[in-house]
Coordinates of N, CA and C and ligand atoms in Angstrom, one line a residue:
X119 N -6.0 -11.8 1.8 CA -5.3 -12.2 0.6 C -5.8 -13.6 0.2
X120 N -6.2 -13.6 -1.2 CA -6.2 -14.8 -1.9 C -5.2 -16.2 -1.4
X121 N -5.7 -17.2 -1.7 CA -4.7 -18.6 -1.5 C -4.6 -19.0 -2.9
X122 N -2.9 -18.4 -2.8 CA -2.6 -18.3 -4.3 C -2.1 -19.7 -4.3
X123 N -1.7 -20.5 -5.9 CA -1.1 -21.1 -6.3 C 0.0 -20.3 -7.4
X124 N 1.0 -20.5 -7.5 CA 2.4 -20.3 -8.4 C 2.5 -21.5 -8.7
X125 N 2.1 -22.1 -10.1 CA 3.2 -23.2 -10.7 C 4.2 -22.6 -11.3
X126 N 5.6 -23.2 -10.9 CA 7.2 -22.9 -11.9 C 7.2 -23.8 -12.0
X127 N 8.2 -23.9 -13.2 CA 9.1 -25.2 -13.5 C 10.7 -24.7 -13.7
X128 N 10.6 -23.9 -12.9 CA 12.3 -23.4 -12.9 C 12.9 -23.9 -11.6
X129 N 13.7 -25.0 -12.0 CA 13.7 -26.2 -10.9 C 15.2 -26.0 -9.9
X130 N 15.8 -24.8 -10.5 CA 17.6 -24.7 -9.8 C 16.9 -23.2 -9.1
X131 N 15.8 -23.0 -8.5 CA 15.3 -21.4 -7.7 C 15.1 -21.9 -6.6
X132 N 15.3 -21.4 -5.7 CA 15.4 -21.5 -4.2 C 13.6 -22.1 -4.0
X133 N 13.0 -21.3 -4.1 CA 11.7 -21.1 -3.8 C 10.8 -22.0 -4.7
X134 N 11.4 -23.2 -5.8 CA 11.0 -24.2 -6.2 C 10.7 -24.9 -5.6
X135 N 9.5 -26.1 -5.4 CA 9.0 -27.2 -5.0 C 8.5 -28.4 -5.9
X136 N 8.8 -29.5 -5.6 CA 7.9 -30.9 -5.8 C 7.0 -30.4 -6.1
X137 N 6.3 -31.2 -8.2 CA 5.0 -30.8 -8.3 C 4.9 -29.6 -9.1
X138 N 6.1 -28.9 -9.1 CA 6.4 -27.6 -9.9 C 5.3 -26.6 -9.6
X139 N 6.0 -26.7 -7.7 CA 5.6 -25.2 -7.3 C 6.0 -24.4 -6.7
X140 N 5.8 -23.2 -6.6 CA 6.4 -22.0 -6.3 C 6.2 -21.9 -4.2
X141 N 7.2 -22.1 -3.7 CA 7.2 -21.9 -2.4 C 7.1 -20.2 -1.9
X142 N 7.8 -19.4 -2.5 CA 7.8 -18.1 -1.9 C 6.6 -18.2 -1.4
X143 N 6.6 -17.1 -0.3 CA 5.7 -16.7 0.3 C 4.9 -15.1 -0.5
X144 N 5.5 -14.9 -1.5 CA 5.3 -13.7 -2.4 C 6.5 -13.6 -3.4
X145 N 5.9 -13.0 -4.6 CA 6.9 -12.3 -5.6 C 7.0 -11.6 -6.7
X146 N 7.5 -11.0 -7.6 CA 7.5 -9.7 -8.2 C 8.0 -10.2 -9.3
X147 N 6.9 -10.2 -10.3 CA 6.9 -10.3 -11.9 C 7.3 -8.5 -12.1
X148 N 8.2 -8.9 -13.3 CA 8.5 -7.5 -14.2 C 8.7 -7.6 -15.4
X149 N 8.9 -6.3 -16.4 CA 9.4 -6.6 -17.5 C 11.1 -7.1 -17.3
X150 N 11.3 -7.9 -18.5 CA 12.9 -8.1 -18.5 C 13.5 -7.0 -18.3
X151 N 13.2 -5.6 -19.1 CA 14.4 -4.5 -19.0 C 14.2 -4.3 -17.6
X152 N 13.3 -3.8 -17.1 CA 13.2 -3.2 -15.8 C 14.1 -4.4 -14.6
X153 N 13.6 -5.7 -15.0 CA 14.5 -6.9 -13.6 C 16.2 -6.9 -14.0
X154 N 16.4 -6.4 -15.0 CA 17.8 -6.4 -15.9 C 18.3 -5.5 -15.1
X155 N 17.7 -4.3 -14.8 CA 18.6 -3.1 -14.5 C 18.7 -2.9 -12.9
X156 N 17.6 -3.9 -11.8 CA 17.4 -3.9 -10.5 C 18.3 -4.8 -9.7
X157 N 19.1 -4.4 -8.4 CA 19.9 -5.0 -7.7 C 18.5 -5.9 -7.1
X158 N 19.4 -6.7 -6.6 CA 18.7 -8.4 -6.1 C 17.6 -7.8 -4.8
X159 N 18.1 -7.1 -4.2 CA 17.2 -6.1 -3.1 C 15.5 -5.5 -3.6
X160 N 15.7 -5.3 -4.5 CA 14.2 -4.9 -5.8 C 13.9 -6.0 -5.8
X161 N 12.8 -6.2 -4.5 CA 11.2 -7.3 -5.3 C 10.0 -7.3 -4.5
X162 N 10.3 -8.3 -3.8 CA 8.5 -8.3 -3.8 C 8.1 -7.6 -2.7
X163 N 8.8 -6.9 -1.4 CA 8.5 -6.3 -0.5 C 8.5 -4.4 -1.3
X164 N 9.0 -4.0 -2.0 CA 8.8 -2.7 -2.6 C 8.4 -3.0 -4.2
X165 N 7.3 -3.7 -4.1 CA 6.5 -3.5 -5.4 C 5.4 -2.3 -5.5
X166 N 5.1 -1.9 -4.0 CA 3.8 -0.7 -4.1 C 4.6 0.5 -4.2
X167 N 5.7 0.7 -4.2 CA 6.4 2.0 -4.6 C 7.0 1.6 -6.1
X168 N 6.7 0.7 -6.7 CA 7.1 0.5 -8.5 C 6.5 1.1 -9.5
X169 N 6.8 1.7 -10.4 CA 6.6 2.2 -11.1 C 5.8 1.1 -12.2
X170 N 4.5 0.8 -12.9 CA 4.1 -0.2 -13.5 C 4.6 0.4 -15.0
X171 N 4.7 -0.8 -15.4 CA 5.2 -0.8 -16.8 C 4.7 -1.7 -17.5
X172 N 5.0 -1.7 -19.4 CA 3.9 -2.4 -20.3 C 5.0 -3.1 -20.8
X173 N 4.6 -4.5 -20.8 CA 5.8 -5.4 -21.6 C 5.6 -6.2 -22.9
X174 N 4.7 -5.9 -23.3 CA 4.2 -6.7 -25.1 C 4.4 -7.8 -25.1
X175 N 4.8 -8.4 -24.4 CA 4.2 -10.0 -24.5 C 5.2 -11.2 -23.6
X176 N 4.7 -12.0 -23.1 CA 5.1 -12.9 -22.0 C 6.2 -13.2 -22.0
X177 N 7.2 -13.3 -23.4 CA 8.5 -13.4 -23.7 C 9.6 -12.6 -22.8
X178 N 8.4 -11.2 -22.8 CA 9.7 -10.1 -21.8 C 9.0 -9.8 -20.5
X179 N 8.4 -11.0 -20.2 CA 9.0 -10.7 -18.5 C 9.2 -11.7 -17.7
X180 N 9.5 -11.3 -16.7 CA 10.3 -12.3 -15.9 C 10.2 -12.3 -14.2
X181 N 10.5 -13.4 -13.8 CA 10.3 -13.5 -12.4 C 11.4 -12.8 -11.6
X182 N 10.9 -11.8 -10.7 CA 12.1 -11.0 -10.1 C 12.6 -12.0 -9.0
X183 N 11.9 -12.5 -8.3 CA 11.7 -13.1 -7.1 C 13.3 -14.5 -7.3
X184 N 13.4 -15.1 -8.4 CA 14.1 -16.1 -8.8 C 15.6 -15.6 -7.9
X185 N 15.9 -16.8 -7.5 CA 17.4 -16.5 -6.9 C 18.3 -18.4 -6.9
X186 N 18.8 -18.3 -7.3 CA 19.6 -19.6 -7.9 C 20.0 -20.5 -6.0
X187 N 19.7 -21.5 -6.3 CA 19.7 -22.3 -4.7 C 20.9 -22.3 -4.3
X188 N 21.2 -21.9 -3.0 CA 22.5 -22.2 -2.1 C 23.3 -20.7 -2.5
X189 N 22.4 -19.8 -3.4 CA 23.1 -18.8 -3.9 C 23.3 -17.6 -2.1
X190 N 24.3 -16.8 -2.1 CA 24.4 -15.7 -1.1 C 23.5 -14.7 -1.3
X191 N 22.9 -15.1 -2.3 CA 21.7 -13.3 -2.5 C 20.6 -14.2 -1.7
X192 N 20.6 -15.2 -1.7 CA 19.3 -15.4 -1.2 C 18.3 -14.6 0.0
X193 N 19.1 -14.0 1.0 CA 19.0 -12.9 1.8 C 18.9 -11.7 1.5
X194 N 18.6 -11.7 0.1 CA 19.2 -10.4 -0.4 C 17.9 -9.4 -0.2
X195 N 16.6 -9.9 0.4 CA 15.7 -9.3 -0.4 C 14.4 -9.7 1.3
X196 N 13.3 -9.7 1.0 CA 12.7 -10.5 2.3 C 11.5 -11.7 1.9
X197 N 11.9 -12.0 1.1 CA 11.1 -12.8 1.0 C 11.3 -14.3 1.5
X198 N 10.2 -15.4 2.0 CA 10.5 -16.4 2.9 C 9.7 -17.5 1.8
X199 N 10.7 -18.7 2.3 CA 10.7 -20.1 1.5 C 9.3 -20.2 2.4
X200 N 7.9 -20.4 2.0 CA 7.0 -21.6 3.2 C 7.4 -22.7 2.7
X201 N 7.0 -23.3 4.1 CA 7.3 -24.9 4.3 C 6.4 -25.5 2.9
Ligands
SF4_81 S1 10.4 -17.4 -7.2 FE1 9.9 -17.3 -9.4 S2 11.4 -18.6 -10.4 FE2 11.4 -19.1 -8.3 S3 10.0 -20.8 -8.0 FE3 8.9 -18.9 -7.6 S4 7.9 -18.3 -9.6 FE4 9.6 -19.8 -10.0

């Protein structure tokens, strides 16, 4: 695997960092409809069973991975804060 970098600047996400970056250890970009209609469980560990979809422009998609800090979903799913 590549040594990725994620810059966010969505700074109330668990998996935000100093520097405006992305801590997850992985995560699951989708279209808005499709993250709209998925329980918090839908992300980045069953992305190879997803169905790909076309979203027409960067407006409609969105970070699945996002989970609001100190929120109870945070467990919801497996993905891990790295240090
Ligand atoms: S999980 Fe998504 S919203 Fe959260 S910091 Fe990473 S890229 Fe940003």
């Amino acid at each position: 695997m590549t040594n990725q970098h994620i810059h966010c600047i969505v700074n109330d996400c668990h998996y935000w960092n100093q520097g405006n970056m992305c801590h997850a250890n992985e995560i699951l970009v989708t279209t808005d409809e499709f993250g709209s209609r998925q329980p918090d469980h839908i992300d980045a560990a069953t992305a190879k069973q997803l169905t790909p979809d076309a979203a027409g422009s960067c407006m409609a998609t969105c970070c699945k991975t996002y989970v609001p800090k100190g929120s109870d979903q945070i467990k919801a799913d497996t993905v891990k804060r790295m240090p």
